[in-house]
Tab-separated table of C-alpha atoms in Angstrom:
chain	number	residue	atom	x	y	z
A	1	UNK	CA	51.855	97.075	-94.760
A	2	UNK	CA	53.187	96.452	-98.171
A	3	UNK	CA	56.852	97.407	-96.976
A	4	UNK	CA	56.196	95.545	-94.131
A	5	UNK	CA	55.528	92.122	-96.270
A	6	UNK	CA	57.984	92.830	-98.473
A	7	UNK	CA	60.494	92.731	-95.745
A	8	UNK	CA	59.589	89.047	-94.684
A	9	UNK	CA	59.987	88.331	-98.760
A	10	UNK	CA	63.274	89.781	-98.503
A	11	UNK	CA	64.300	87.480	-95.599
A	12	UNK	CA	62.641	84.835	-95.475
A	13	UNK	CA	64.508	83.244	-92.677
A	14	UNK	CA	63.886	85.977	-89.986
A	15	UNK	CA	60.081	85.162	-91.348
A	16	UNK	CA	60.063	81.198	-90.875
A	17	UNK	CA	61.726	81.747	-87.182
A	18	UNK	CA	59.157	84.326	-86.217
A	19	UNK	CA	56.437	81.914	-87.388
A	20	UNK	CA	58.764	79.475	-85.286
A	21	UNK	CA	58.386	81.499	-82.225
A	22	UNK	CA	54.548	82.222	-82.460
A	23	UNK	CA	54.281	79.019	-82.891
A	24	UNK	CA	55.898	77.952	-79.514
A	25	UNK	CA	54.226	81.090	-77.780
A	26	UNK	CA	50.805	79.304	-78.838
A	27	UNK	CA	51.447	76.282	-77.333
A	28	UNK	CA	52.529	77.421	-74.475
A	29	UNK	CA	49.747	79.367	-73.495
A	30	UNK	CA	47.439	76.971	-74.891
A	31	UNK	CA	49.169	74.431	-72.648
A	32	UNK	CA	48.923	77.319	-69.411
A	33	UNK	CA	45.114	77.534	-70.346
A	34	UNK	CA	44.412	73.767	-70.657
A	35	UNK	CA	46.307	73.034	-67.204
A	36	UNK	CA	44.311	75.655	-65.557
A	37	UNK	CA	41.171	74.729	-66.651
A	38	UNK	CA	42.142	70.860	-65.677
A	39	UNK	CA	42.946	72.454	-62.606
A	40	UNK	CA	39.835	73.963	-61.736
A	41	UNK	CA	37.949	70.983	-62.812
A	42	UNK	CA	39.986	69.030	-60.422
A	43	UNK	CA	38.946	71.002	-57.442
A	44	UNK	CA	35.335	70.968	-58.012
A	45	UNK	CA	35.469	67.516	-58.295
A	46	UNK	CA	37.486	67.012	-55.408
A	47	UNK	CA	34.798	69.183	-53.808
A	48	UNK	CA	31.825	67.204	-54.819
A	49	UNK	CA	33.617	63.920	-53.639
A	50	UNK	CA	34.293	65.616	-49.926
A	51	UNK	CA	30.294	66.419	-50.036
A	52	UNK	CA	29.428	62.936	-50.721
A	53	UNK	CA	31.664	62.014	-48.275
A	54	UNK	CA	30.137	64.053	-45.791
A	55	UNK	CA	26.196	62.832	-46.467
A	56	UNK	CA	27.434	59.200	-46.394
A	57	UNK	CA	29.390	59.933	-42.897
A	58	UNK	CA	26.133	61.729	-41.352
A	59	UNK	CA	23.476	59.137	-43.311
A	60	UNK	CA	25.891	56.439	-41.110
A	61	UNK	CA	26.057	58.285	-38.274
A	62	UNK	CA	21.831	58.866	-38.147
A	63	UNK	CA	21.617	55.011	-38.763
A	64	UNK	CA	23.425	54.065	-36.070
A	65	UNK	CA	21.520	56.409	-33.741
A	66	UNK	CA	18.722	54.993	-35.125
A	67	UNK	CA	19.507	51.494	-34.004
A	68	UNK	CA	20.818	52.079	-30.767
A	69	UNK	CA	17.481	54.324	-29.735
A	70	UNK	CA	15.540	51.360	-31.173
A	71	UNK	CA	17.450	48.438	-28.582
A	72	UNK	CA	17.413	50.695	-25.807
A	73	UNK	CA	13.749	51.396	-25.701
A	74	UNK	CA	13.179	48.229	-26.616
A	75	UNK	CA	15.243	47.168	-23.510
A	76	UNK	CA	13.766	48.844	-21.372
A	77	UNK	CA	9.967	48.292	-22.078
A	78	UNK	CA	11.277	44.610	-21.279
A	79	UNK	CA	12.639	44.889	-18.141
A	80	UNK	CA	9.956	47.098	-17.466
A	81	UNK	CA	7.070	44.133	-17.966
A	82	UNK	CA	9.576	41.550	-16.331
A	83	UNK	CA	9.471	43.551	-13.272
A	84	UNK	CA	5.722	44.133	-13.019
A	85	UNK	CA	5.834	39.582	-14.092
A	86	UNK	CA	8.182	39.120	-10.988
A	87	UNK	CA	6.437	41.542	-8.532
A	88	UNK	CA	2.827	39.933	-8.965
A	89	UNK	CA	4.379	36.739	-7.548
A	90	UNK	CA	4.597	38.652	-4.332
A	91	UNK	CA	0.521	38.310	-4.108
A	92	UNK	CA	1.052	34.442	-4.195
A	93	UNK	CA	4.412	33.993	-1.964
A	94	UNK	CA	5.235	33.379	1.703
A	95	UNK	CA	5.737	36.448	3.720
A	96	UNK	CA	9.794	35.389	4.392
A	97	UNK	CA	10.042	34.363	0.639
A	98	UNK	CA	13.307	36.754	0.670
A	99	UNK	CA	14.876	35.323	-2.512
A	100	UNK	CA	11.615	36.565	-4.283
A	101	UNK	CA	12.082	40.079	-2.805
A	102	UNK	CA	15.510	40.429	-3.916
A	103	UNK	CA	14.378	39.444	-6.985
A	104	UNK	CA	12.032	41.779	-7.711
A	105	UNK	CA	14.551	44.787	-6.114
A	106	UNK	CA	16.629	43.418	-8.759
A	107	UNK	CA	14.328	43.468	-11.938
A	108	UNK	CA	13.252	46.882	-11.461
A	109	UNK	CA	17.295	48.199	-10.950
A	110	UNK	CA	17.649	46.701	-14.204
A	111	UNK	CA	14.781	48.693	-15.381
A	112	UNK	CA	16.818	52.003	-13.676
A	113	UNK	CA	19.807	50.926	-15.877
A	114	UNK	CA	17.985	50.949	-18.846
A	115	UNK	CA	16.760	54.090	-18.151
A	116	UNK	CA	19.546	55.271	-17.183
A	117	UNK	CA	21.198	54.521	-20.852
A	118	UNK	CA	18.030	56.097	-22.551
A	119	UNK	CA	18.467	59.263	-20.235
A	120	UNK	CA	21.481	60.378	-22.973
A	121	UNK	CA	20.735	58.721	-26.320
A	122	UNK	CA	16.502	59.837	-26.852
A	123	UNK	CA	14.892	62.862	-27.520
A	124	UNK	CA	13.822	65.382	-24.403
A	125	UNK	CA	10.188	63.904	-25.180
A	126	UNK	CA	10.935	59.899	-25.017
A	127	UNK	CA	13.225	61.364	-21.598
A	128	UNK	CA	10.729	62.576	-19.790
A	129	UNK	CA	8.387	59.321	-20.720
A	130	UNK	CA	11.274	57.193	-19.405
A	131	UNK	CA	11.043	59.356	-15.833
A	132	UNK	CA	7.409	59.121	-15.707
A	133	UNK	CA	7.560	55.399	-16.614
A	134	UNK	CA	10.565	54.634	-13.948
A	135	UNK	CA	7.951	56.587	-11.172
A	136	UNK	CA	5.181	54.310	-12.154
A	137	UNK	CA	7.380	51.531	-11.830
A	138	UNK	CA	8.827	52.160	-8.378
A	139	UNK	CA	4.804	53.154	-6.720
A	140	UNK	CA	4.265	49.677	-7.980
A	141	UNK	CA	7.395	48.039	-6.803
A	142	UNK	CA	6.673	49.670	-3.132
A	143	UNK	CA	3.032	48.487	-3.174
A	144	UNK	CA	3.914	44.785	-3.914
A	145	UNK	CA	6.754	44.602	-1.438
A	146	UNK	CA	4.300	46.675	1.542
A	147	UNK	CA	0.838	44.657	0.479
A	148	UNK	CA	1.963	41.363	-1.415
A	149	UNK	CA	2.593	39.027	1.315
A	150	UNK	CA	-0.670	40.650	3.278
A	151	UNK	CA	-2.742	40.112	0.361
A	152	UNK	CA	-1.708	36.325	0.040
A	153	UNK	CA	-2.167	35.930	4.129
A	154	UNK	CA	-5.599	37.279	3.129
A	155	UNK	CA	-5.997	34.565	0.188
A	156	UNK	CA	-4.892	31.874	2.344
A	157	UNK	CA	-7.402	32.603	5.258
A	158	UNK	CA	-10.757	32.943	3.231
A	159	UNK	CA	-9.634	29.164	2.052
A	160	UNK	CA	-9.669	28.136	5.424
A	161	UNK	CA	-12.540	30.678	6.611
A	162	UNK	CA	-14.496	28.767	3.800
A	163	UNK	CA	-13.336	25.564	4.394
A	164	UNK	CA	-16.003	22.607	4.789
A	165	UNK	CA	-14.279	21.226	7.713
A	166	UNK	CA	-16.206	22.562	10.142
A	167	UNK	CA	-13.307	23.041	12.799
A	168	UNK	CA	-11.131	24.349	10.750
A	169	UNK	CA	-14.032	27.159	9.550
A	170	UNK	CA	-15.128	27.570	13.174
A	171	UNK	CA	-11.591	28.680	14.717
A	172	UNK	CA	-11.480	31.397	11.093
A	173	UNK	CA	-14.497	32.737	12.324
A	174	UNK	CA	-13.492	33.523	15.621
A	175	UNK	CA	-9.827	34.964	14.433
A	176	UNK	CA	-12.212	36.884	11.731
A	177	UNK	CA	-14.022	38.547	15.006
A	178	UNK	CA	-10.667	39.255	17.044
A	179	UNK	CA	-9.243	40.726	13.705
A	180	UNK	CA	-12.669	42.705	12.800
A	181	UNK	CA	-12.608	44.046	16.689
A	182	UNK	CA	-11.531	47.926	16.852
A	183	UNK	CA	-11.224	47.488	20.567
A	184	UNK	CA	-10.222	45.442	23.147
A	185	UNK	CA	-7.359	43.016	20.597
A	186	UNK	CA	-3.801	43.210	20.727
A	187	UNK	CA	-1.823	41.736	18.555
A	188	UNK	CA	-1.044	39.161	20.899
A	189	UNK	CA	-4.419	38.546	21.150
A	190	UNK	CA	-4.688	38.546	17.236
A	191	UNK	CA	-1.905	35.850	16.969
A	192	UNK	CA	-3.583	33.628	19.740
A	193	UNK	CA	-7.161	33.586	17.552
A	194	UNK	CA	-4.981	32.740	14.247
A	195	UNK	CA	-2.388	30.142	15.702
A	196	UNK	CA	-5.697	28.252	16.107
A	197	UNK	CA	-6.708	28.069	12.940
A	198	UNK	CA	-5.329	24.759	11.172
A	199	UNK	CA	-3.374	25.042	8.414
A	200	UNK	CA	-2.231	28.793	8.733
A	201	UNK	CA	1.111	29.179	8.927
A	202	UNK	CA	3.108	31.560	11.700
A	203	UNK	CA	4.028	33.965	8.602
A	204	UNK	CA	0.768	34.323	7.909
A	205	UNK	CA	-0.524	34.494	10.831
A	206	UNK	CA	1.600	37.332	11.932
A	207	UNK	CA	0.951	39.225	8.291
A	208	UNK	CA	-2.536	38.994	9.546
A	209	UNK	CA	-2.246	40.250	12.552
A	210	UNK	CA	0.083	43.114	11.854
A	211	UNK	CA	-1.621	44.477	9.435
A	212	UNK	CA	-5.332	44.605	10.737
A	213	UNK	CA	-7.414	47.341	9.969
A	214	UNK	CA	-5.498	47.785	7.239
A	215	UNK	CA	-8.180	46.960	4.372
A	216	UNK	CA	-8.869	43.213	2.669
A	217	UNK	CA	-6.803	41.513	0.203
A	218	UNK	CA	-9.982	42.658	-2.516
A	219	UNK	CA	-8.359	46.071	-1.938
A	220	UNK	CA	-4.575	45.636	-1.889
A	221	UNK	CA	-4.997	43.967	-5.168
A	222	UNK	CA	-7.389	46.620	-6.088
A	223	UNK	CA	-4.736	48.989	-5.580
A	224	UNK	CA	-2.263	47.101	-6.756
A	225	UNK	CA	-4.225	46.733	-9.841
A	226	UNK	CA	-4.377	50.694	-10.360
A	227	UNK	CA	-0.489	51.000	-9.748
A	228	UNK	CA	0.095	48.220	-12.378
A	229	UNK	CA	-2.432	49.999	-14.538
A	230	UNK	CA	-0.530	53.179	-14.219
A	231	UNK	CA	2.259	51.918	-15.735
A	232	UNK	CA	1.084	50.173	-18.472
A	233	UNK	CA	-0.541	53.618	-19.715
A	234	UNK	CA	3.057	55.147	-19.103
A	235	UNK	CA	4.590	52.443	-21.338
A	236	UNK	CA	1.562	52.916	-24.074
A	237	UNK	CA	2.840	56.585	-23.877
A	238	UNK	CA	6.392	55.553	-24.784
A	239	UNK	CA	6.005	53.417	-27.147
A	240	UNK	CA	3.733	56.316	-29.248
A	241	UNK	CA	6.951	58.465	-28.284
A	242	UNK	CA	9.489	56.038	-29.223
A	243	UNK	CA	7.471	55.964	-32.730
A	244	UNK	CA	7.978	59.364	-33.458
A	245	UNK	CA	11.462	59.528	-32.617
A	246	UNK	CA	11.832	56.662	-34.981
A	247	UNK	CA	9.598	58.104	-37.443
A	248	UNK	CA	8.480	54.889	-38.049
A	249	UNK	CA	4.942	56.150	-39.734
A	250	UNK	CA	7.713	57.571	-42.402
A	251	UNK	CA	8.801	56.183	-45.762
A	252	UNK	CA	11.994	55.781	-44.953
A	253	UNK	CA	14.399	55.326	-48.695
A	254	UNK	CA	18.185	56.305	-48.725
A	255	UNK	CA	19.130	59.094	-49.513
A	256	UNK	CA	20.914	59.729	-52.861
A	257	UNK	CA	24.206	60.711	-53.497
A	258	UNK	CA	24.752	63.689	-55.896
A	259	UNK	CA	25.920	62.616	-59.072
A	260	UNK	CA	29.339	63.325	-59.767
A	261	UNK	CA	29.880	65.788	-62.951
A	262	UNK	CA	32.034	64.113	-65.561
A	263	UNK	CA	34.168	66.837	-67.355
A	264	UNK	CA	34.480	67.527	-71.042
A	265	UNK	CA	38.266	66.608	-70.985
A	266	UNK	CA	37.092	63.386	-69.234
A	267	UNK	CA	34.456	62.401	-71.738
A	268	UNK	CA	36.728	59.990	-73.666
């Protein structure tokens, strides 16, 4: 050691340019270290800013889900009460009101639509809802357009069977026998007894006589009261589903972002 000092003493200048070159060497490698270590830090960060990415994309995604489950049931539930509005107008129409029926043919294809659109966008539970619902909806569709028209003929003729004019009460008494008969009245026969009672109208007449033995207008609405009930339970049912798919009972609060990691070589 003491040769090897005395050396350097000896020439100093091979001394100062070794002291040159550790001196470079150092940096060097202290710059190698510091770029790797900015390096590193780099990717992590770049990795943490791809994950945020990521839970903002899905969080947007989820919303937007959200709001187009939310129209579409909401959609439909309205069609779906227009259509039972517009088909209880068949109770208090003419029997060739035709306009009316392709009204009502048309409100509850509208409601199909709509289901049609929720068919691919709600959960397998709010689906089958939406089937049982469109059912419901069609049993009472069918009733209104077999019984409406009937069921106002019906209306019409207790008005007149009731009446205070005493001819006018007197011929719906004897159409009410040829329509109560179980034998012995055709519906020619039928149609002769009604076309004699004033103020009934041929429609009518012929709803009337068509459709004898049939029941009463009490029980066409009566059934028509069960169909329209049935689907009223079906829509309570969705809307409980349509809840839960929405978990609107939930507190719903964004959700957070992960903080971002500032590095030491940043901190300045």
């Amino acid at each position: 050691m003491t040769a090897f000092r005395q050396y350097f003493e000896d020439n100093p200048e091979i001394f100062a340019a070794l002291v040159a070159a550790i001196a470079i060497l150092g940096g060097l490698l202290g710059s190698i270290i510091g770029a790797k270590i900015q390096a590193n830090g780099g990717h992590a960060q770049a990795a943490a800013a791809q994950k945020a990415a990521e839970i903002a994309a899905e969080a947007q995604r989820v919303a937007a889900l959200w709001g187009v489950r939310q129209v579409q049931v909401a959609e439909f539930i309205r069609c779906a009460r227009e259509a039972v509005a517009i088909s209880q107008r068949l109770y208090e129409a003419e029997p060739d009101d035709e306009e009316l029926r392709r009204q009502v043919h048309a409100a509850y294809q509208a409601m199909g639509s709509k289901a049609a659109e929720l068919i691919l966008i709600a959960t397998e539970k709010v689906v089958d809802v939406v089937e049982a619902t469109l059912l419901a909806a069609e049993e009472l569709e069918q009733e209104a357009m077999d019984s409406g028209s009937t069921a106002h003929a019906e209306s019409v003729f207790t008005h007149l069977y009731l009446s205070r004019d005493m001819v006018t009460a007197r011929a719906a008494r004897v159409a009410q026998h040829a329509l109560d008969a179980t034998t012995g009245e055709t519906y020619e026969s039928r149609m002769q007894a009604l076309r004699a009672v004033p103020g009934l109208s041929e429609n009518l007449a012929h709803e009337l006589a068509a459709n004898s033995g049939r029941g009463n207008r009490l029980q066409w609405i009566e059934r028509g009261g069960r169909k329209s009930g049935a689907l009223e339970e079906k829509l309570a049912e969705l809307v409980r589903e349509t809840r839960a798919m929405l978990r609107s009972e939930d507190y719903v609060a964004p959700a957070p972002v992960p903080r971002q990691r500032r590095r030491w070589w940043r901190a300045a």
